[in-house]
Amino acid sequence: MITYDDIRRLPVVNTYIRKADESLTALGYTEHSFAHVSMVAETAKYILETLGYPERDLELAQIAAYLHDIGNLVNRSEHSQSGAIMAFRILSELGMDAEEVATIATAIGNHDEGTGIPVNPIAAALIIADKTDVRRSRVRNNDETKFDIHDRVNYSVRESLVKINQEKTIIKLKLSIDTRYCSVMDYFEIFLSRMILCRKAAEKLGLQFKLIINEQQLI
């Protein structure tokens, strides 16, 4: 079986992640490199593990998470679809089982809020993990006077926590933000479509999604 560690050690995969992030750097986007994909993998695993999914599903979710943004190498537009095709080829050439390749490719192809749908639990976990990775360290612009809205929203986040309640009925994204850089409503406005997709993904997993900012519940 192909494992998450196998994928992380593949030079070709790590080259694609690095080059994809270079493209996004040139476009002025926040960090989408190893820190991001590793964080997404960790959160996706936490979600499925907490809900009692099989170990192999956790592995597939982590692999999908590590590969989910390689499509940015081609173009930011429709990167989820191009990334799915790239992942399909990489995993097929490694000899991964076709059922597992299909599951991962489907999850990657559906992770973006523009066209994504949580069609299976792996996709749902990936969506939530990706869209909730909001943190100050993702901002690459060192000049606060030149922050765009995405910079301000990410830079404002002092603490971020994704947590499933003990009853396994609710998943919360709890944020503590510095309102000197971004108001609560700024965050809600810029990430509304992402939070709606998170809500749909949570429902796929039998959960309710809650967004809490500075102790205020917005969703």
PDB file of C-alpha atoms in Angstrom:
ATOM      1  CA  MET A   1       0.000   0.000   0.000  1.00  0.00           C
ATOM      2  CA  ILE A   2       1.129   3.537  -0.773  1.00  0.00           C
ATOM      3  CA  THR A   3       1.350   5.552   2.444  1.00  0.00           C
ATOM      4  CA  TYR A   4       1.329   9.221   3.337  1.00  0.00           C
ATOM      5  CA  ASP A   5       5.000   8.987   4.259  1.00  0.00           C
ATOM      6  CA  ASP A   6       5.742   7.490   0.833  1.00  0.00           C
ATOM      7  CA  ILE A   7       4.138  10.487  -0.853  1.00  0.00           C
ATOM      8  CA  ARG A   8       5.943  12.985   1.385  1.00  0.00           C
ATOM      9  CA  ARG A   9       9.279  11.452   0.409  1.00  0.00           C
ATOM     10  CA  LEU A  10       8.663  11.610  -3.351  1.00  0.00           C
ATOM     11  CA  PRO A  11      10.990  14.208  -4.941  1.00  0.00           C
ATOM     12  CA  VAL A  12       8.579  14.794  -7.826  1.00  0.00           C
ATOM     13  CA  VAL A  13       5.715  15.621  -5.451  1.00  0.00           C
ATOM     14  CA  ASN A  14       7.804  17.995  -3.375  1.00  0.00           C
ATOM     15  CA  THR A  15       9.079  19.708  -6.516  1.00  0.00           C
ATOM     16  CA  TYR A  16       5.507  20.265  -7.703  1.00  0.00           C
ATOM     17  CA  ILE A  17       4.456  21.667  -4.311  1.00  0.00           C
ATOM     18  CA  ARG A  18       7.426  24.027  -4.256  1.00  0.00           C
ATOM     19  CA  LYS A  19       6.953  25.216  -7.854  1.00  0.00           C
ATOM     20  CA  ALA A  20       3.198  25.653  -7.384  1.00  0.00           C
ATOM     21  CA  ASP A  21       3.848  27.845  -4.362  1.00  0.00           C
ATOM     22  CA  GLU A  22       6.386  29.866  -6.340  1.00  0.00           C
ATOM     23  CA  SER A  23       3.653  30.636  -8.864  1.00  0.00           C
ATOM     24  CA  LEU A  24       1.305  31.774  -6.120  1.00  0.00           C
ATOM     25  CA  THR A  25       4.053  33.895  -4.584  1.00  0.00           C
ATOM     26  CA  ALA A  26       4.404  35.689  -7.901  1.00  0.00           C
ATOM     27  CA  LEU A  27       0.644  36.297  -7.907  1.00  0.00           C
ATOM     28  CA  GLY A  28       0.727  37.720  -4.384  1.00  0.00           C
ATOM     29  CA  TYR A  29      -1.089  34.868  -2.650  1.00  0.00           C
ATOM     30  CA  THR A  30      -0.562  33.682   0.903  1.00  0.00           C
ATOM     31  CA  GLU A  31       1.618  30.639   1.658  1.00  0.00           C
ATOM     32  CA  HIS A  32       0.510  27.402  -0.037  1.00  0.00           C
ATOM     33  CA  SER A  33       3.696  25.388   0.486  1.00  0.00           C
ATOM     34  CA  PHE A  34       4.751  22.573   2.823  1.00  0.00           C
ATOM     35  CA  ALA A  35       3.488  24.264   5.995  1.00  0.00           C
ATOM     36  CA  HIS A  36      -0.002  24.579   4.492  1.00  0.00           C
ATOM     37  CA  VAL A  37      -0.336  21.098   3.008  1.00  0.00           C
ATOM     38  CA  SER A  38       1.092  19.493   6.157  1.00  0.00           C
ATOM     39  CA  MET A  39      -1.350  21.436   8.340  1.00  0.00           C
ATOM     40  CA  VAL A  40      -4.249  20.420   6.108  1.00  0.00           C
ATOM     41  CA  ALA A  41      -3.149  16.776   6.276  1.00  0.00           C
ATOM     42  CA  GLU A  42      -2.975  16.913  10.057  1.00  0.00           C
ATOM     43  CA  THR A  43      -6.428  18.491  10.395  1.00  0.00           C
ATOM     44  CA  ALA A  44      -8.045  16.114   7.884  1.00  0.00           C
ATOM     45  CA  LYS A  45      -6.634  13.160   9.824  1.00  0.00           C
ATOM     46  CA  TYR A  46      -7.901  14.611  13.112  1.00  0.00           C
ATOM     47  CA  ILE A  47     -11.429  14.993  11.719  1.00  0.00           C
ATOM     48  CA  LEU A  48     -11.760  11.454  10.385  1.00  0.00           C
ATOM     49  CA  GLU A  49      -9.914   9.870  13.292  1.00  0.00           C
ATOM     50  CA  THR A  50     -12.178  11.604  15.812  1.00  0.00           C
ATOM     51  CA  LEU A  51     -15.241  10.378  13.929  1.00  0.00           C
ATOM     52  CA  GLY A  52     -13.973   6.780  13.956  1.00  0.00           C
ATOM     53  CA  TYR A  53     -13.157   6.266  10.293  1.00  0.00           C
ATOM     54  CA  PRO A  54     -10.841   3.363   9.332  1.00  0.00           C
ATOM     55  CA  GLU A  55      -7.071   3.879   9.422  1.00  0.00           C
ATOM     56  CA  ARG A  56      -6.804   3.598   5.651  1.00  0.00           C
ATOM     57  CA  ASP A  57      -9.276   6.448   5.194  1.00  0.00           C
ATOM     58  CA  LEU A  58      -7.060   8.608   7.408  1.00  0.00           C
ATOM     59  CA  GLU A  59      -4.107   7.756   5.182  1.00  0.00           C
ATOM     60  CA  LEU A  60      -6.020   8.600   2.004  1.00  0.00           C
ATOM     61  CA  ALA A  61      -7.159  11.915   3.469  1.00  0.00           C
ATOM     62  CA  GLN A  62      -3.575  12.837   4.332  1.00  0.00           C
ATOM     63  CA  ILE A  63      -2.357  11.918   0.849  1.00  0.00           C
ATOM     64  CA  ALA A  64      -5.141  13.992  -0.736  1.00  0.00           C
ATOM     65  CA  ALA A  65      -4.271  16.892   1.547  1.00  0.00           C
ATOM     66  CA  TYR A  66      -0.569  16.782   0.720  1.00  0.00           C
ATOM     67  CA  LEU A  67      -1.316  16.788  -3.020  1.00  0.00           C
ATOM     68  CA  HIS A  68      -4.357  19.063  -3.085  1.00  0.00           C
ATOM     69  CA  ASP A  69      -2.674  22.287  -4.275  1.00  0.00           C
ATOM     70  CA  ILE A  70      -0.202  20.981  -6.884  1.00  0.00           C
ATOM     71  CA  GLY A  71      -2.561  22.147  -9.624  1.00  0.00           C
ATOM     72  CA  ASN A  72      -1.450  25.713  -8.924  1.00  0.00           C
ATOM     73  CA  LEU A  73       1.656  24.729 -10.869  1.00  0.00           C
ATOM     74  CA  VAL A  74      -0.516  24.841 -14.001  1.00  0.00           C
ATOM     75  CA  ASN A  75      -2.705  27.832 -13.146  1.00  0.00           C
ATOM     76  CA  ARG A  76      -4.599  29.183 -10.167  1.00  0.00           C
ATOM     77  CA  SER A  77      -7.778  29.016 -12.202  1.00  0.00           C
ATOM     78  CA  GLU A  78      -9.371  25.563 -11.881  1.00  0.00           C
ATOM     79  CA  HIS A  79      -6.338  24.345  -9.920  1.00  0.00           C
ATOM     80  CA  SER A  80      -8.424  21.723  -8.141  1.00  0.00           C
ATOM     81  CA  GLN A  81      -9.235  19.954 -11.416  1.00  0.00           C
ATOM     82  CA  SER A  82      -5.700  20.135 -12.826  1.00  0.00           C
ATOM     83  CA  GLY A  83      -4.356  19.026  -9.446  1.00  0.00           C
ATOM     84  CA  ALA A  84      -6.684  16.028  -9.459  1.00  0.00           C
ATOM     85  CA  ILE A  85      -5.394  14.971 -12.873  1.00  0.00           C
ATOM     86  CA  MET A  86      -1.773  15.391 -11.777  1.00  0.00           C
ATOM     87  CA  ALA A  87      -2.418  13.364  -8.624  1.00  0.00           C
ATOM     88  CA  PHE A  88      -4.212  10.696 -10.669  1.00  0.00           C
ATOM     89  CA  ARG A  89      -1.142  10.226 -12.834  1.00  0.00           C
ATOM     90  CA  ILE A  90       1.359  10.253  -9.957  1.00  0.00           C
ATOM     91  CA  LEU A  91      -0.574   7.731  -7.869  1.00  0.00           C
ATOM     92  CA  SER A  92      -1.414   5.479 -10.828  1.00  0.00           C
ATOM     93  CA  GLU A  93       2.252   5.298 -11.804  1.00  0.00           C
ATOM     94  CA  LEU A  94       3.080   4.264  -8.244  1.00  0.00           C
ATOM     95  CA  GLY A  95       0.686   1.341  -8.628  1.00  0.00           C
ATOM     96  CA  MET A  96      -1.901   2.506  -6.110  1.00  0.00           C
ATOM     97  CA  ASP A  97      -5.213   0.679  -6.133  1.00  0.00           C
ATOM     98  CA  ALA A  98      -7.619   2.234  -8.646  1.00  0.00           C
ATOM     99  CA  GLU A  99     -10.379   2.632  -6.042  1.00  0.00           C
ATOM    100  CA  GLU A 100      -8.044   4.634  -3.813  1.00  0.00           C
ATOM    101  CA  VAL A 101      -6.714   6.732  -6.693  1.00  0.00           C
ATOM    102  CA  ALA A 102     -10.283   7.587  -7.656  1.00  0.00           C
ATOM    103  CA  THR A 103     -11.174   8.593  -4.091  1.00  0.00           C
ATOM    104  CA  ILE A 104      -8.160  10.895  -3.763  1.00  0.00           C
ATOM    105  CA  ALA A 105      -8.577  12.442  -7.216  1.00  0.00           C
ATOM    106  CA  THR A 106     -12.246  13.101  -6.489  1.00  0.00           C
ATOM    107  CA  ALA A 107     -11.411  14.772  -3.176  1.00  0.00           C
ATOM    108  CA  ILE A 108      -8.761  17.019  -4.748  1.00  0.00           C
ATOM    109  CA  GLY A 109     -10.994  17.905  -7.675  1.00  0.00           C
ATOM    110  CA  ASN A 110     -13.732  19.025  -5.297  1.00  0.00           C
ATOM    111  CA  HIS A 111     -11.810  20.977  -2.655  1.00  0.00           C
ATOM    112  CA  ASP A 112     -12.165  24.506  -4.076  1.00  0.00           C
ATOM    113  CA  GLU A 113     -15.136  26.666  -3.112  1.00  0.00           C
ATOM    114  CA  GLY A 114     -15.779  27.698  -6.721  1.00  0.00           C
ATOM    115  CA  THR A 115     -16.851  24.247  -7.902  1.00  0.00           C
ATOM    116  CA  GLY A 116     -16.260  21.881  -4.995  1.00  0.00           C
ATOM    117  CA  ILE A 117     -18.812  19.504  -3.515  1.00  0.00           C
ATOM    118  CA  PRO A 118     -18.138  17.175  -0.548  1.00  0.00           C
ATOM    119  CA  VAL A 119     -18.906  14.036  -2.515  1.00  0.00           C
ATOM    120  CA  ASN A 120     -17.305  11.612  -0.040  1.00  0.00           C
ATOM    121  CA  PRO A 121     -15.892  11.726   3.526  1.00  0.00           C
ATOM    122  CA  ILE A 122     -12.316  12.187   2.270  1.00  0.00           C
ATOM    123  CA  ALA A 123     -13.399  15.206   0.221  1.00  0.00           C
ATOM    124  CA  ALA A 124     -15.377  16.595   3.166  1.00  0.00           C
ATOM    125  CA  ALA A 125     -12.428  16.322   5.557  1.00  0.00           C
ATOM    126  CA  LEU A 126     -10.113  17.905   2.984  1.00  0.00           C
ATOM    127  CA  ILE A 127     -12.474  20.826   2.409  1.00  0.00           C
ATOM    128  CA  ILE A 128     -12.795  21.648   6.090  1.00  0.00           C
ATOM    129  CA  ALA A 129      -9.068  21.223   6.752  1.00  0.00           C
ATOM    130  CA  ASP A 130      -8.102  23.434   3.810  1.00  0.00           C
ATOM    131  CA  LYS A 131     -10.591  26.233   4.386  1.00  0.00           C
ATOM    132  CA  THR A 132      -9.891  26.487   8.111  1.00  0.00           C
ATOM    133  CA  ASP A 133      -6.116  26.957   7.737  1.00  0.00           C
ATOM    134  CA  VAL A 134      -6.116  30.657   8.536  1.00  0.00           C
ATOM    135  CA  ARG A 135      -3.051  31.977  10.388  1.00  0.00           C
ATOM    136  CA  ARG A 136      -0.647  34.888  10.544  1.00  0.00           C
ATOM    137  CA  SER A 137       2.343  32.842   9.334  1.00  0.00           C
ATOM    138  CA  ARG A 138       0.712  32.386   5.916  1.00  0.00           C
ATOM    139  CA  VAL A 139       1.160  36.100   5.135  1.00  0.00           C
ATOM    140  CA  ARG A 140       4.314  36.741   3.082  1.00  0.00           C
ATOM    141  CA  ASN A 141       3.969  40.474   2.626  1.00  0.00           C
ATOM    142  CA  ASN A 142       6.179  42.189   5.218  1.00  0.00           C
ATOM    143  CA  ASP A 143       4.772  45.660   4.547  1.00  0.00           C
ATOM    144  CA  GLU A 144       1.539  46.116   6.491  1.00  0.00           C
ATOM    145  CA  THR A 145       0.703  49.239   4.494  1.00  0.00           C
ATOM    146  CA  LYS A 146       0.427  47.086   1.374  1.00  0.00           C
ATOM    147  CA  PHE A 147      -1.774  44.338   2.839  1.00  0.00           C
ATOM    148  CA  ASP A 148      -4.726  43.290   0.703  1.00  0.00           C
ATOM    149  CA  ILE A 149      -7.883  41.901   2.316  1.00  0.00           C
ATOM    150  CA  HIS A 150      -6.529  38.325   2.377  1.00  0.00           C
ATOM    151  CA  ASP A 151      -3.311  39.485   4.048  1.00  0.00           C
ATOM    152  CA  ARG A 152      -5.239  41.458   6.651  1.00  0.00           C
ATOM    153  CA  VAL A 153      -7.603  38.595   7.411  1.00  0.00           C
ATOM    154  CA  ASN A 154      -4.815  36.033   7.848  1.00  0.00           C
ATOM    155  CA  TYR A 155      -2.511  38.435   9.694  1.00  0.00           C
ATOM    156  CA  SER A 156      -5.239  39.303  12.161  1.00  0.00           C
ATOM    157  CA  VAL A 157      -5.570  35.716  13.396  1.00  0.00           C
ATOM    158  CA  ARG A 158      -3.834  35.239  16.743  1.00  0.00           C
ATOM    159  CA  GLU A 159      -5.235  31.792  17.498  1.00  0.00           C
ATOM    160  CA  SER A 160      -7.058  29.218  15.389  1.00  0.00           C
ATOM    161  CA  LEU A 161      -8.591  25.932  16.514  1.00  0.00           C
ATOM    162  CA  VAL A 162     -10.631  23.268  14.746  1.00  0.00           C
ATOM    163  CA  LYS A 163     -12.445  21.154  17.311  1.00  0.00           C
ATOM    164  CA  ILE A 164     -15.110  18.437  17.267  1.00  0.00           C
ATOM    165  CA  ASN A 165     -17.267  18.303  20.389  1.00  0.00           C
ATOM    166  CA  GLN A 166     -17.358  15.269  22.667  1.00  0.00           C
ATOM    167  CA  GLU A 167     -20.752  14.189  21.353  1.00  0.00           C
ATOM    168  CA  LYS A 168     -19.369  14.247  17.776  1.00  0.00           C
ATOM    169  CA  THR A 169     -22.222  16.390  16.535  1.00  0.00           C
ATOM    170  CA  ILE A 170     -20.519  19.765  15.996  1.00  0.00           C
ATOM    171  CA  ILE A 171     -17.237  20.897  14.449  1.00  0.00           C
ATOM    172  CA  LYS A 172     -16.120  24.395  15.369  1.00  0.00           C
ATOM    173  CA  LEU A 173     -13.624  26.794  13.879  1.00  0.00           C
ATOM    174  CA  LYS A 174     -12.689  29.070  16.776  1.00  0.00           C
ATOM    175  CA  LEU A 175     -10.654  32.153  15.925  1.00  0.00           C
ATOM    176  CA  SER A 176      -9.165  34.905  17.996  1.00  0.00           C
ATOM    177  CA  ILE A 177      -8.491  37.884  15.757  1.00  0.00           C
ATOM    178  CA  ASP A 178      -6.837  41.260  16.255  1.00  0.00           C
ATOM    179  CA  THR A 179      -9.446  43.737  15.043  1.00  0.00           C
ATOM    180  CA  ARG A 180      -6.765  46.350  14.389  1.00  0.00           C
ATOM    181  CA  TYR A 181      -6.080  44.520  11.125  1.00  0.00           C
ATOM    182  CA  CYS A 182      -9.439  43.010  10.289  1.00  0.00           C
ATOM    183  CA  SER A 183     -12.946  43.341  11.647  1.00  0.00           C
ATOM    184  CA  VAL A 184     -15.093  40.329  12.380  1.00  0.00           C
ATOM    185  CA  MET A 185     -17.343  41.260   9.479  1.00  0.00           C
ATOM    186  CA  ASP A 186     -14.344  41.592   7.120  1.00  0.00           C
ATOM    187  CA  TYR A 187     -13.465  37.978   7.878  1.00  0.00           C
ATOM    188  CA  PHE A 188     -17.046  36.847   7.440  1.00  0.00           C
ATOM    189  CA  GLU A 189     -17.369  38.677   4.124  1.00  0.00           C
ATOM    190  CA  ILE A 190     -14.134  37.449   2.534  1.00  0.00           C
ATOM    191  CA  PHE A 191     -14.567  33.836   3.647  1.00  0.00           C
ATOM    192  CA  LEU A 192     -18.339  33.475   3.390  1.00  0.00           C
ATOM    193  CA  SER A 193     -18.249  31.115   0.401  1.00  0.00           C
ATOM    194  CA  ARG A 194     -15.601  29.001   2.116  1.00  0.00           C
ATOM    195  CA  MET A 195     -17.589  28.758   5.313  1.00  0.00           C
ATOM    196  CA  ILE A 196     -20.709  27.735   3.393  1.00  0.00           C
ATOM    197  CA  LEU A 197     -18.698  24.936   1.769  1.00  0.00           C
ATOM    198  CA  CYS A 198     -17.392  23.928   5.214  1.00  0.00           C
ATOM    199  CA  ARG A 199     -20.982  23.700   6.421  1.00  0.00           C
ATOM    200  CA  LYS A 200     -21.874  21.380   3.535  1.00  0.00           C
ATOM    201  CA  ALA A 201     -18.755  19.294   4.199  1.00  0.00           C
ATOM    202  CA  ALA A 202     -19.626  19.017   7.877  1.00  0.00           C
ATOM    203  CA  GLU A 203     -23.118  17.838   6.971  1.00  0.00           C
ATOM    204  CA  LYS A 204     -21.571  15.113   4.795  1.00  0.00           C
ATOM    205  CA  LEU A 205     -19.790  13.889   7.926  1.00  0.00           C
ATOM    206  CA  GLY A 206     -22.932  14.082  10.061  1.00  0.00           C
ATOM    207  CA  LEU A 207     -21.816  17.264  11.828  1.00  0.00           C
ATOM    208  CA  GLN A 208     -22.905  20.874  12.217  1.00  0.00           C
ATOM    209  CA  PHE A 209     -20.327  23.528  11.367  1.00  0.00           C
ATOM    210  CA  LYS A 210     -19.914  26.512  13.670  1.00  0.00           C
ATOM    211  CA  LEU A 211     -17.720  29.585  13.112  1.00  0.00           C
ATOM    212  CA  ILE A 212     -16.818  31.436  16.287  1.00  0.00           C
ATOM    213  CA  ILE A 213     -14.738  34.628  16.165  1.00  0.00           C
ATOM    214  CA  ASN A 214     -13.709  36.387  19.380  1.00  0.00           C
ATOM    215  CA  GLU A 215     -16.323  34.312  21.226  1.00  0.00           C
ATOM    216  CA  GLN A 216     -19.084  35.415  18.832  1.00  0.00           C
ATOM    217  CA  GLN A 217     -20.835  32.690  16.838  1.00  0.00           C
ATOM    218  CA  LEU A 218     -21.375  33.803  13.238  1.00  0.00           C
ATOM    219  CA  ILE A 219     -22.538  30.537  11.681  1.00  0.00           C
TER     220      ILE A 219
END
